[in-house]
Each structure stands twice: as C-alpha cells, then as structure tokens.
Amino acid sequence: MAQWTILVLSLYGVLHGQEIQLPTIQKCCQDGMTRAQNGQVCTILPLISSSHICMIAQEQCCAAAVRDRLCDNGMEMAKGQGACERPFFEGDPWETNISKMCCDCCMLGLMMASEGLSCERQGLLLGRWCAYPAKTCCGKNTTEETEPSTTVTEKLEAGVTVTHMPPEGLDPCRDSKCSQLCVGDGLCACLGGYQLQNDGVTCEDVNECLNGGHNCVLGQVCINTEGSFRCQRESSCGTGYELRDDNNCQDINECTLGTHNCGAEFVCTNTEGSFRCHPKERCSGGFLQDAVGSCIDINECVAHTSPCLPGQTCINTVGSYNCHRNIVTCGRGYHLTEDGTRCEDVDECRTGNVCVDHGCVNLVGFYRCECRTGFIFNIITKLCDVCALCLDINECRHYPGRLCTHKCENTEGSYKCSCTLGFKLSQDGRNCEDVDECEANPCSQECSNVYGSYQCYCRRGYQLSDNDGITCEDIDECALPTGGNVCSYRCSNAPGSFYCTCPPTGYTLAHNGRTCLDIDECAAGRHTCSVSESCFNVQGGFRCLSFSCPPNFRVAAQGRCERLTCEVTQDPASCFLLPLRISFYNISFLTNTPVPADVFRMGPSNFVPGDNMQINIVSGDEEGYFIVQQHAHGGEISLRRTLTQPRDFILTVEMRLIRYGMAHLYVAKIAVFVTHEQPI
C-alpha cells in the first residue's frame, strides 16, 4: 500500500477554541479509515463527536485511506500491465488522476531499477506524492535498504504524530490552492462548519440542519448559516410582536410604522403588543369626553374611593373637588378622645363634689343632682337651690343658644332640643349631627352626601332632571344639535347611548359604527342579474345591463360591436350608412356634482393632420343636461346642469370622422347612472 503522510494538527484557537486529547483524535481517525474501507463517502460521514477537530481527523483519515487504495491500484496496474492508460482505471476524474499518477511514478521506479540506477533518485525532484510510489516500485528489484513501511493506522495507534518534512527549500503549502487550510504534507483541510469537496481543494458549507449536527431543542427549528447554524423558535410571537434574531419577541410600534387604523381626528399611542387611538382635542382634567366630543364633569367623590383623608368630606365642583375638614367640637358635658376624632361623655359625678351634699346622677353629656326635700335642681347652676315657689321656668328663653345646638323647645318643668333638616339629635339630647341621606337611596343613580344635605349625579349618557333634581333622564344624542353628524344615515337613541343603522339594502355599517359603506353587489355575488346580463355596481345598488349587437354587426370584444363587411349583406348601400363601430360604456357619479363636469371623452385613436371630426349627442339628453365640447383631436361630453336627484341616462353619441376625403361614422352608447351622495 502507498504510504501517505498525514499531518495531525492541534488546531487550538483556530477552529473551535478547545484542546482535543490525542486518544480522541486516534478514535476519530480510526473511524474515518474504517468507513473508507466500507466504501462510504468521506465528505458526509456520520459524526461521532461534536468536536470540529474530531470531524477534520475523521474526514482526512478517511480521505487518506481512499488515496492509499487508489494509489495501490495504480501501482498494481504498472506492475501487472506495464501501461498506465486512463481508460484502465474506474471512478471519478479525481480518483483516476490519483491512480494514473501512482501508476506513472511506479513505471518510472521500475525503469530506474532495470537500468541499475539508484532508487534514491539523485537529482530527480519528483515531489512527495510521486516519490514514494517510484521508490517503492524501484526498491522491489534492488537490495537497497529502505525505511520500513509504517501505515497511518500503526503510527496513530503507537501515539506518534507523523510529520514528514519536505526537502530543504521546498514548501508544499507555499503554492497551495487550498481554499481554507493547508496541512504540512500539502493536503487541504477546512475550518469548522465546512467539509472538503471531492477535488481535495475546495471547502463547502456543512448543512448541520440536514446531517443532524445541530443542537436545537424541541420547540426550535434549525436554520443553516454559512459555516454554522442558528436555532429559531417555532411558535410565533402573536399579534403586535415580531421575532428578533435572538429568539426574543419585540413589540411592534404600529404608530411609527403607520400600520394603525386611527382616523384623522385621532392620535395613535403605542402600547405593549397593540396601540390606542385618542382624540386630538381632549378634555382637561376633571372632565370626561362623551360620544359627541362634549366634556362632562367627573364626580370625583363618586368615581374615586375615599378621595379625601379620614376626617374630611368630599365636595364635588365643576372639573374638580374639595375636601372639607370635619371640625369636631365637643359640647358641654363632652371632651375629645385621645385620638381627637370623636367626643365622649364626661362623668361629672367622679370629677368632684358637684352636687355638694346632694346625690349625683351622671347622664350622657350631662348630670343631675338628686336634691333633698325642700330643694330644687337649678339647671343653670346645676346645683340644688331652696325651692321658694316651684313654678315652670322657660329655659329656652332664659338661656338662649346655650342649651341646644339648633332648636330649643320649652316643656313643663324642662325643655327639649331638636335639629334642622339634614341633621339628627345626638345621644346627649342637645347637639346635632349630620344625616347621611344617601343611605336611603334618594337618587335614581348616584348620590353624594354633603354636610346637612346630599347631591345626586347621573352616569354617562344621562342628565339630572330639572324638575326634582334626583331623577336621571336619558340624553337623546340623536336630537342634540350635533346629532345630525353622529351617523351618516340614521341615528337611533338607546338608554344611556345610541346606535347607527344603514338602509336595509345596498349599504353596510363600517367598523366605526357610524358610517355607511356601499356594498359592491357585483363583486360579492349578491345581485339578481341573469346569465346573459352583466352587473354594474352603483352607489347603494346595482344595474343589470344587457349587451347585444344590432343586425349587420358582430361582437368584436366585450362592450364593442363592429360592422360586417357590406359586400356580404343583402343591402350593401344601406350597410355603408351604418357606423363602423358601436361601443358601450357605463359611467356612475353622485348627485350634486359641481358643474361643468367632464363625463366622457371621444376621439380617434390616432390623429392625422387634416382630420375633420363632428361629435353630437343623438339621443338620451332631451332635457339638455349634457353638452358637447369640440377639440382639435376629439371632444368631451360634459354635465352642464346640476342633478339633485338620482337618474339614469342612456346617451347615444355619434362621431363623424372625415379622413382623406372619406367619412367614417362611430357610435358610443353611454349608460350614465346618477346616485345619491349618501344613503337617505
């Protein structure tokens, strides 16, 4: 077997930045040689390790074994046949090249031996790949001492890295054609992610996604790149996101890209995964914008939970609110608690000898002396006085404003306190405290308690009744001054809101819920035209049109008839008076179109100097809504009177063209459909 030198390089830092131990390279090389002996292709070997160095060793040892076999075939041919013609060898061109080279070099060695020349080839620079076959074949017939042959496998198993140095002054890699790497014996190698081609020079990208050399996990798809690969997630990011190269989802800014559907009166604001449309004219703080753009005051006292601090009362104002501090004033017989939030009764009987020698009874906010016989309790001095003449005393008159907080009513031998509307008498019988009227649900919708009273509010779409101030009445948005602009067709009021509708046929409601859009019945297949008729869409409906050519005419194309050859007709003289061509056109425009407005242009396809044209409306314009304006190269049919109601016209327009002294007649049948601007 021909001996090929393999330089096993430690590609530390060149290929993958990892150092590979020699036993691993031996195993990889042995696997490559074994697969070469089994006839496998060296460039698509199954990987036994994820190391790029192992892959190179596996591939190059496989290629070396293949070259050994091909070179042996060439030397056997030289020894057996004595000829090295290329047709004698089988395989691809690169395989036959190796076999023929070894055959030729072996023939040279046999010739040197037959002439008695030295097998050391003094003065003969054959090159490394040719020198060994020549020396081997020459040495078979001489007694020269030759170096014992050692195969690649034996040297690898012995743990030896073989490096045959080239002759002095000869560098086999200096003029190498290797596309990436050249090893010491002139052989080519490739970087990680590439494999050597059959030409032994070119490196081609390895598709790790096809040969299973990737490490993508479940849920990822492998995408091959030049010299490597990347793993990309299979599942999409969902609406409003895009997948980045690092497999992370990034929000799409629809406002910047212009992919939003906000109208001209709205401003687009990007959000995470979506966007929002906000009106350009916004209400100031404390107001809410309703459906028609009006600003309605927000009742912060109802809309927010406890907008004021404890001990304060919320009072709504237009566009804002105020917090009023609840002033705690304790009346006589009470004192503030330690936290200062409420009043509690004072037990006067324990604070001292308030009744002197009489009995003392503590009451809530008050006390009473149990006077002995012959004494009467003085409510002012709160002492027991000698009863000279026991008569009723009007305490309310004698002590005005001192006994009761609000109202004082005299009774037999005493008095009674009462409170004004919105307040109730406290437990001491003298002071008054606020009543929370909202607990009784006096309002039809929302209620806010205020000191001594309450205030009713309504939800969006309702307004407070001017009659009782507590009932909420529905706002008829359709009847508002701006109601005519809310819906393009018809506005229907609903409790607290409204909705728009369109005519039952010919229109559909747009996504904004207000505008009516025309339905193209022809495109949607919702028309009733027969097979022989053609459907033409107009605003809010459609027309079924029938197209047929009159006698002595044939159909030349859709919407066009051409005159038959007059010589084949029964009356050629009358035939020549007929137009050369009759064309049919369909036109639609809206009512109240500003005039003058061009409707149709007519003229020859090419203009020849000396042409004389005459264009006239023959029929269909009996009321004079249209006019013909002549030009040098043709004419225009224009609308000269405003049409305020829908109408259909069938205009017959003739164009007489005199060219080179001959008259030619052309006719255009124009169907004009005038429809409403908006559904009514």
mmCIF file of C-alpha atoms in Angstrom, residues 68 239 464:
data_model
loop_
_atom_site.group_PDB
_atom_site.id
_atom_site.type_symbol
_atom_site.label_atom_id
_atom_site.label_comp_id
_atom_site.label_asym_id
_atom_site.label_seq_id
_atom_site.Cartn_x
_atom_site.Cartn_y
_atom_site.Cartn_z
ATOM 1 C CA ASP A 68 -3.933 4.732 -0.422
ATOM 2 C CA THR A 239 -50.254 39.846 17.128
ATOM 3 C CA LEU A 464 -80.239 65.191 36.001
#
